[in-house]
Coordinates of C-alpha atoms (C1' of nucleotides) in Angstrom, one line a residue:
Chain K
X1 CA 31.7 21.9 53.0
X2 CA 28.6 20.4 51.3
X3 CA 28.0 22.5 48.3
X4 CA 31.0 21.3 46.3
X5 CA 30.0 17.7 46.9
X6 CA 26.4 18.4 46.0
X7 CA 27.7 19.8 42.7
X8 CA 30.0 16.9 42.1
X9 CA 27.1 14.5 42.6
X10 CA 24.9 16.4 40.2
X11 CA 27.7 16.5 37.6
X12 CA 28.3 12.8 37.9
X13 CA 24.7 12.1 37.2
X14 CA 24.9 14.4 34.2
X15 CA 27.5 16.9 32.9
X16 CA 25.9 20.3 32.9
X17 CA 26.4 24.0 32.7
X18 CA 26.1 26.4 35.6
X19 CA 22.5 27.4 34.9
X20 CA 21.4 23.8 34.2
X21 CA 22.8 22.9 37.6
X22 CA 21.0 25.8 39.2
X23 CA 17.7 24.6 37.7
X24 CA 18.3 21.0 38.9
X25 CA 19.0 22.5 42.3
X26 CA 15.4 23.9 42.2
X27 CA 14.2 20.3 42.1
X28 CA 15.8 16.9 43.0
X29 CA 19.0 17.7 44.9
X30 CA 17.6 21.1 45.9
X31 CA 15.0 19.4 48.0
X32 CA 17.7 18.8 50.6
X33 CA 20.5 21.1 49.5
X34 CA 19.5 24.4 48.0
X35 CA 21.8 26.8 46.2
X36 CA 21.5 29.9 44.0
X37 CA 23.2 30.3 40.7
X38 CA 25.7 32.7 42.1
X39 CA 26.9 30.2 44.6
X40 CA 27.1 27.6 41.9
X41 CA 29.2 29.6 39.5
X42 CA 31.6 30.5 42.3
X43 CA 31.9 26.9 43.4
X44 CA 32.4 25.7 39.8
X45 CA 35.3 28.0 39.5
X46 CA 36.9 26.7 42.6
X47 CA 36.3 23.1 41.7
X48 CA 37.9 23.6 38.3
X49 CA 40.9 25.3 39.8
X50 CA 41.3 22.4 42.2
X51 CA 41.4 20.0 39.3
X52 CA 38.2 18.1 40.3
X53 CA 36.2 19.1 37.3
X54 CA 36.8 20.4 33.8
X55 CA 35.0 22.2 31.0
X56 CA 34.0 19.9 28.2
X57 CA 36.2 20.7 25.2
X58 CA 33.1 20.9 22.9
X59 CA 31.6 23.8 24.8
X60 CA 32.8 27.3 23.8
X61 CA 34.2 29.0 26.9
X62 CA 33.2 32.6 26.1
X63 CA 31.0 34.9 28.1
X64 CA 27.4 34.5 27.5
X65 CA 28.1 31.0 26.0
X66 CA 27.1 27.8 27.7
X67 CA 30.0 26.1 29.5
X68 CA 29.5 22.4 30.3
X69 CA 31.4 20.8 33.1
X70 CA 32.3 17.1 33.8
X71 CA 33.8 15.4 36.8
X72 CA 37.5 14.3 36.6
X73 CA 38.8 11.2 38.4
X74 CA 40.1 13.3 41.2
X75 CA 36.6 14.7 41.7
X76 CA 35.1 11.3 41.9
X77 CA 37.7 10.3 44.5
X78 CA 37.1 13.4 46.6
X79 CA 33.3 12.7 46.6
X80 CA 33.9 9.0 47.5
X81 CA 36.1 9.9 50.5
X82 CA 33.6 12.6 51.6
X83 CA 30.8 10.0 51.7
X84 CA 33.0 7.8 54.0
X85 CA 34.1 10.6 56.2
X86 CA 32.8 11.8 59.6
X87 CA 30.7 14.9 60.0
X88 CA 28.6 15.5 63.1
X89 CA 25.0 16.4 62.7
X90 CA 24.5 20.2 63.1
X91 CA 22.5 21.3 66.1
X92 CA 18.9 22.1 65.1
X93 CA 18.4 25.8 64.3
X94 CA 14.8 26.5 63.6
X95 CA 13.3 30.0 63.8
X96 CA 9.8 28.8 64.2
X97 CA 10.6 26.8 67.4
X98 CA 12.4 29.9 68.6
X99 CA 9.3 32.1 67.9
X100 CA 7.1 29.7 69.8
X101 CA 9.5 30.0 72.7
X102 CA 9.5 33.8 72.5
X103 CA 5.7 33.7 72.4
X104 CA 5.7 31.9 75.8
X105 CA 7.4 35.1 77.1
X106 CA 5.7 38.0 75.2
X107 CA 2.4 36.4 74.2
X108 CA 1.1 34.7 71.1
X109 CA -0.5 37.6 69.2
X110 CA -0.4 37.0 65.5
X111 CA 1.3 33.6 65.8
X112 CA -1.6 31.3 64.9
X113 CA -1.9 32.8 61.4
X114 CA 1.8 32.2 60.8
X115 CA 1.7 28.6 62.1
X116 CA -1.3 27.9 59.8
X117 CA 0.6 29.4 56.8
X118 CA 3.6 27.1 57.6
X119 CA 1.2 24.1 58.0
X120 CA -0.2 24.8 54.5
X121 CA 3.3 25.1 53.0
X122 CA 4.5 21.8 54.5
X123 CA 1.3 20.0 53.4
X124 CA 1.9 21.2 49.9
X125 CA 5.5 20.0 50.0
X126 CA 4.5 16.7 51.4
X127 CA 2.0 16.2 48.6
X128 CA 4.7 17.0 46.1
X129 CA 7.1 14.4 47.6
X130 CA 4.3 11.8 47.6
X131 CA 3.6 12.5 44.0
X132 CA 7.3 12.0 43.1
X133 CA 7.4 8.8 45.2
X134 CA 4.4 7.4 43.3
X135 CA 5.9 8.3 40.0
X136 CA 9.5 7.3 40.5
X137 CA 9.3 4.5 43.0
X138 CA 6.3 2.2 42.3
X139 CA 5.8 -0.4 45.1
X140 CA 8.0 -3.6 45.0
X141 CA 10.0 -2.4 42.0
X142 CA 12.9 -0.6 43.6
X143 CA 16.1 -1.6 41.7
X144 CA 19.3 -1.8 43.8
X145 CA 20.5 1.6 42.6
X146 CA 17.1 3.2 43.3
X147 CA 17.0 2.0 46.9
X148 CA 19.3 4.8 48.2
X149 CA 17.5 7.5 46.2
X150 CA 14.2 6.2 47.6
X151 CA 15.6 6.4 51.1
X152 CA 16.6 10.0 50.6
X153 CA 13.1 10.9 49.4
X154 CA 11.6 9.1 52.4
X155 CA 13.7 11.4 54.5
X156 CA 12.0 14.4 53.0
X157 CA 8.6 12.8 53.4
X158 CA 9.4 12.0 57.0
X159 CA 10.5 15.5 57.8
X160 CA 7.4 17.1 56.2
X161 CA 5.2 14.6 57.9
X162 CA 6.7 15.5 61.2
X163 CA 6.2 19.2 60.6
X164 CA 2.5 18.9 59.6
X165 CA 1.8 16.8 62.7
X166 CA 3.8 19.1 65.0
X167 CA 2.2 22.3 63.6
X168 CA -1.3 20.9 64.0
X169 CA -0.5 20.2 67.6
X170 CA 1.2 23.6 68.1
X171 CA -1.9 25.4 66.6
X172 CA -4.0 23.8 69.3
X173 CA -1.6 24.8 72.0
X174 CA -1.5 28.4 70.7
X175 CA -5.3 28.5 70.4
X176 CA -5.7 27.6 74.0
X177 CA -2.9 29.9 75.1
X178 CA -4.6 32.8 73.2
X179 CA -7.9 32.0 74.9
X180 CA -6.1 32.2 78.3
X181 CA -4.5 35.5 77.4
X182 CA -7.8 37.0 76.5
X183 CA -9.5 35.6 79.6
X184 CA -6.9 37.0 82.0
X185 CA -6.6 40.3 80.1
X186 CA -3.0 39.6 79.0
X187 CA -3.6 39.8 75.2
Chain L
X1 CA 17.5 37.6 61.8
X2 CA 16.9 35.0 64.6
X3 CA 19.9 35.4 66.9
X4 CA 19.0 38.8 68.3
X5 CA 15.5 37.5 69.1
X6 CA 16.9 34.4 70.7
X7 CA 19.0 36.7 73.0
X8 CA 16.0 39.0 73.8
X9 CA 13.9 35.9 74.8
X10 CA 16.7 34.6 77.0
X11 CA 17.3 38.0 78.6
X12 CA 13.5 38.4 79.3
X13 CA 13.5 35.1 81.1
X14 CA 16.5 36.2 83.2
X15 CA 18.9 39.2 82.9
X16 CA 22.4 37.7 82.2
X17 CA 26.0 38.4 81.2
X18 CA 27.4 37.3 77.9
X19 CA 29.0 34.1 79.2
X20 CA 25.9 33.2 81.1
X21 CA 23.9 33.5 77.9
X22 CA 26.4 31.4 76.1
X23 CA 26.0 28.7 78.7
X24 CA 22.3 28.8 78.6
X25 CA 22.6 28.5 74.8
X26 CA 24.3 25.2 75.4
X27 CA 21.1 23.9 77.0
X28 CA 17.5 25.0 76.7
X29 CA 17.4 27.6 73.9
X30 CA 20.5 26.1 72.4
X31 CA 18.5 23.0 71.6
X32 CA 16.9 24.8 68.7
X33 CA 19.1 27.8 68.2
X34 CA 22.8 27.4 68.9
X35 CA 25.3 30.2 69.2
X36 CA 28.9 30.7 70.3
X37 CA 30.0 33.3 72.8
X38 CA 31.6 35.3 70.0
X39 CA 28.3 35.6 68.2
X40 CA 26.6 36.5 71.4
X41 CA 29.0 39.3 72.5
X42 CA 28.8 40.9 69.0
X43 CA 25.0 40.7 69.1
X44 CA 24.8 42.1 72.6
X45 CA 26.8 45.1 71.4
X46 CA 24.4 45.7 68.5
X47 CA 21.3 45.3 70.6
X48 CA 22.7 47.8 73.2
X49 CA 23.5 50.3 70.5
X50 CA 20.0 49.9 69.0
X51 CA 18.5 50.7 72.4
X52 CA 16.8 47.3 72.9
X53 CA 18.8 46.2 75.9
X54 CA 21.0 47.9 78.5
X55 CA 23.8 47.1 81.0
X56 CA 22.5 46.8 84.5
X57 CA 23.9 49.8 86.4
X58 CA 25.0 47.5 89.3
X59 CA 27.5 45.6 87.1
X60 CA 31.0 47.1 86.7
X61 CA 31.6 47.6 82.9
X62 CA 35.3 46.9 82.9
X63 CA 37.2 44.3 80.9
X64 CA 37.3 40.9 82.6
X65 CA 34.3 42.0 84.7
X66 CA 30.9 40.6 84.5
X67 CA 28.4 42.8 82.5
X68 CA 24.7 42.0 83.1
X69 CA 22.1 43.0 80.5
X70 CA 18.4 43.5 80.7
X71 CA 15.7 44.1 78.1
X72 CA 14.3 47.6 77.6
X73 CA 10.6 48.2 76.6
X74 CA 11.8 48.8 73.0
X75 CA 13.4 45.3 73.0
X76 CA 10.2 43.6 74.2
X77 CA 8.2 45.5 71.5
X78 CA 10.7 44.3 68.9
X79 CA 10.4 40.7 70.0
X80 CA 6.6 40.9 70.1
X81 CA 6.4 42.1 66.6
X82 CA 8.9 39.5 65.4
X83 CA 6.7 36.7 66.9
X84 CA 3.7 38.0 64.9
X85 CA 5.7 38.5 61.6
X86 CA 6.0 36.3 58.5
X87 CA 9.1 34.3 57.8
X88 CA 9.0 31.4 55.3
X89 CA 10.4 28.1 56.4
X90 CA 14.0 27.6 55.0
X91 CA 14.4 24.8 52.5
X92 CA 15.9 21.7 54.1
X93 CA 19.7 21.6 53.9
X94 CA 21.0 18.4 55.3
X95 CA 24.5 17.0 54.6
X96 CA 23.6 13.5 55.6
X97 CA 20.8 13.2 53.0
X98 CA 23.2 14.7 50.5
X99 CA 25.8 12.0 51.3
X100 CA 23.3 9.3 50.9
X101 CA 22.4 10.7 47.5
X102 CA 26.1 10.9 46.6
X103 CA 26.5 7.3 47.7
X104 CA 23.9 6.3 45.2
X105 CA 26.4 7.5 42.6
X106 CA 29.9 6.6 43.9
X107 CA 29.1 3.7 46.3
X108 CA 28.4 3.3 50.0
X109 CA 31.9 2.4 51.2
X110 CA 32.2 3.6 54.8
X111 CA 28.8 5.1 55.0
X112 CA 27.1 2.5 57.3
X113 CA 29.5 3.3 60.2
X114 CA 28.7 7.0 59.8
X115 CA 24.9 6.3 59.8
X116 CA 25.3 4.2 62.9
X117 CA 27.2 6.9 64.6
X118 CA 24.5 9.5 63.8
X119 CA 21.9 7.0 65.0
X120 CA 23.6 6.7 68.3
X121 CA 23.9 10.5 68.7
X122 CA 20.2 11.1 67.9
X123 CA 19.2 8.3 70.3
X124 CA 21.2 10.0 73.0
X125 CA 19.6 13.4 72.3
X126 CA 16.2 11.9 72.3
X127 CA 16.8 10.3 75.7
X128 CA 17.9 13.7 77.0
X129 CA 14.8 15.4 75.7
X130 CA 12.6 12.7 77.2
X131 CA 14.3 13.1 80.6
X132 CA 13.7 16.8 80.4
X133 CA 10.0 16.2 79.5
X134 CA 9.5 13.9 82.5
X135 CA 11.2 16.3 84.8
X136 CA 9.6 19.6 83.6
X137 CA 6.3 18.6 82.2
X138 CA 4.7 15.8 84.3
X139 CA 1.4 14.5 82.7
X140 CA -1.8 16.4 83.2
X141 CA -0.1 19.2 85.0
X142 CA 0.9 21.7 82.2
X143 CA 0.1 25.2 83.3
X144 CA -1.0 27.6 80.7
X145 CA 2.4 29.3 80.4
X146 CA 4.1 25.9 80.2
X147 CA 2.0 24.7 77.3
X148 CA 4.0 26.5 74.7
X149 CA 7.4 25.5 76.2
X150 CA 6.2 21.9 76.2
X151 CA 5.2 22.2 72.5
X152 CA 8.7 23.4 71.7
X153 CA 10.2 20.5 73.5
X154 CA 7.9 18.1 71.7
X155 CA 9.2 19.6 68.5
X156 CA 12.7 18.5 69.5
X157 CA 11.4 15.1 70.5
X158 CA 9.6 14.7 67.2
X159 CA 12.6 15.6 65.2
X160 CA 14.9 13.2 67.0
X161 CA 12.3 10.5 66.8
X162 CA 12.1 11.1 63.0
X163 CA 15.9 10.8 62.6
X164 CA 16.2 7.6 64.7
X165 CA 13.5 6.0 62.6
X166 CA 14.9 7.2 59.3
X167 CA 18.5 6.3 60.1
X168 CA 17.4 2.8 61.1
X169 CA 15.6 2.4 57.8
X170 CA 18.6 3.9 55.9
X171 CA 21.0 1.5 57.5
X172 CA 19.0 -1.4 56.2
X173 CA 19.0 0.1 52.7
X174 CA 22.8 0.8 52.8
X175 CA 23.4 -2.7 54.1
X176 CA 21.5 -4.2 51.2
X177 CA 23.2 -1.8 48.8
X178 CA 26.7 -2.8 50.1
X179 CA 25.8 -6.5 49.7
X180 CA 24.8 -5.8 46.1
X181 CA 28.0 -3.9 45.4
X182 CA 30.1 -6.8 46.8
X183 CA 28.1 -9.3 44.8
X184 CA 28.6 -7.6 41.5
X185 CA 32.2 -6.6 42.2
X186 CA 31.4 -2.9 42.4
X187 CA 32.7 -2.3 46.0
Chain W
dT1 C1' 54.0 33.4 91.9
dG2 C1' 52.1 30.2 89.0
dA3 C1' 48.3 27.7 87.3
dC4 C1' 43.7 27.7 86.3
dA5 C1' 39.0 29.0 85.7
dC6 C1' 36.1 33.0 84.6
dA7 C1' 35.0 36.6 81.5
dT8 C1' 35.1 39.8 77.6
dG9 C1' 36.5 40.7 73.4
dT10 C1' 39.2 41.1 68.3
dA11 C1' 40.5 39.3 63.7
dA12 C1' 40.3 36.4 59.8
dT13 C1' 37.7 33.5 57.2
dC14 C1' 33.9 31.1 55.1
dA15 C1' 29.2 30.3 53.5
dG16 C1' 25.1 32.2 51.9
dT17 C1' 22.1 36.0 50.1
dT18 C1' 20.8 40.1 47.4
dA19 C1' 21.4 43.2 43.9
dC20 C1' 23.4 44.3 39.9
dA21 C1' 26.2 44.0 35.2
dT22 C1' 27.2 42.0 30.8
dG23 C1' 27.2 39.2 26.7
dA24 C1' 24.7 36.0 23.2
dT25 C1' 20.6 34.3 20.7
dT26 C1' 16.1 34.6 18.9
dG27 C1' 11.9 36.6 17.1
dC28 C1' 9.5 40.6 15.7
Chain H
dG1 C1' 17.3 47.8 15.5
dC2 C1' 14.8 46.4 19.8
dA3 C1' 12.9 43.5 23.4
dA4 C1' 12.9 39.2 25.6
dT5 C1' 15.3 35.4 27.1
dC6 C1' 19.2 32.5 28.2
dA7 C1' 23.6 32.4 30.3
dT8 C1' 27.7 33.8 33.0
dG9 C1' 29.5 36.5 36.1
dT10 C1' 30.9 40.7 40.0
dA11 C1' 30.2 43.2 44.2
dA12 C1' 28.6 44.2 48.6
dC13 C1' 26.8 42.4 52.6
dT14 C1' 25.2 39.4 56.5
dG15 C1' 25.6 35.4 59.4
dA16 C1' 28.4 31.9 61.4
dT17 C1' 32.8 29.7 62.6
dT18 C1' 37.6 29.4 64.1
dA19 C1' 41.5 31.0 66.3
dC20 C1' 43.5 34.0 69.1
dA21 C1' 44.3 38.0 72.7
dT22 C1' 43.6 40.0 77.1
dG23 C1' 42.2 40.9 81.7
dT24 C1' 40.4 39.3 86.7
dG25 C1' 39.9 36.4 90.8
dT26 C1' 41.1 32.4 93.4
dC27 C1' 43.7 29.0 95.5
dA28 C1' 47.6 26.1 96.3

DNA sequence: TGACACATGTAATCAGTTACATGATTGC
DNA sequence: GCAATCATGTAACTGATTACATGTGTCA
């Protein structure tokens, strides 16, 4: 239920074609809601049929030609009511936590390398977010309209910070575990 | 690719029937990999056909009768190699962050209540995790085999801690934003 | 015998991923 | 004309969700 609303948000910020949306989903909005161009094209079709968006008259609607979409009043209304609605947080579903749990049963062979790899990836992402924060939200200058966008970015920063801390801790635990397995001949 | 491994892990800890697994997925393993009984039954069928698990001979395999499964050596091997394998972290995909971003475009009407509701839910979950930690992992007593399980639980605690902090912050931002919208007649 | 909890399953649908197909534009 | 790139789209598949169907055991 989120992808159509992600697209409406992106189109309100700037009318775009499908591929332009796909590229913007690789940055900005994609940081907390990723989507491929196939998903986006399918969803644009549905949104148009539902009367929430329309093709800009200027754009030629032929195959291979750019087709720009804009949000109609019904689309803005739908987004507004989605923002106000209720939607329970999804239960966590993280393969890495699952793998650590599995490792407690079958042993930690090969796991440390993978944790280290994830740690590097999360550090990298965190650095990227911090760079964006410095660039787009200089201290004491948040305008009213930027305050929410900044809060969203801080969400990303908080999550990456959590993962780097947790992975550092987990690496220690796995290291000690592996030592124990070697010591008792379980490795 | 994670559900079958979640099931293998659960079955290694204790041979079980489908419904028993479903119940255990409501606690413990379900805290970081949820699944419904329909998913579990389907997956048990696939795992049995793949020769990774088998029905315990004791159990009567009739409809309406309990069917207990246990992991075969091939299943343990599959799980071991999955633990050692590589699997990139999925990009974040969080509807709540998306809603906050949408609110930056169409206004925050109704959003504060929803953030407060989520905050309450996360606080509740955090309290549950802390209770489990106190009960199952008393200080300075972690055995070697418990160290990994404890790390997993700390993952859950860290995530819930992050959300409660972030939501508290976000509520402030939304409050100020709403005040601004009222002041300038945008609400 | 009727209600209810336990237990296993099927069917339909939806969301997301992967692989591929096709047309248009530009530069050589 | 050909290759490379931009752009739109189709098809097949996998994973997850929702709703429903069916059988068994127990107890009032």
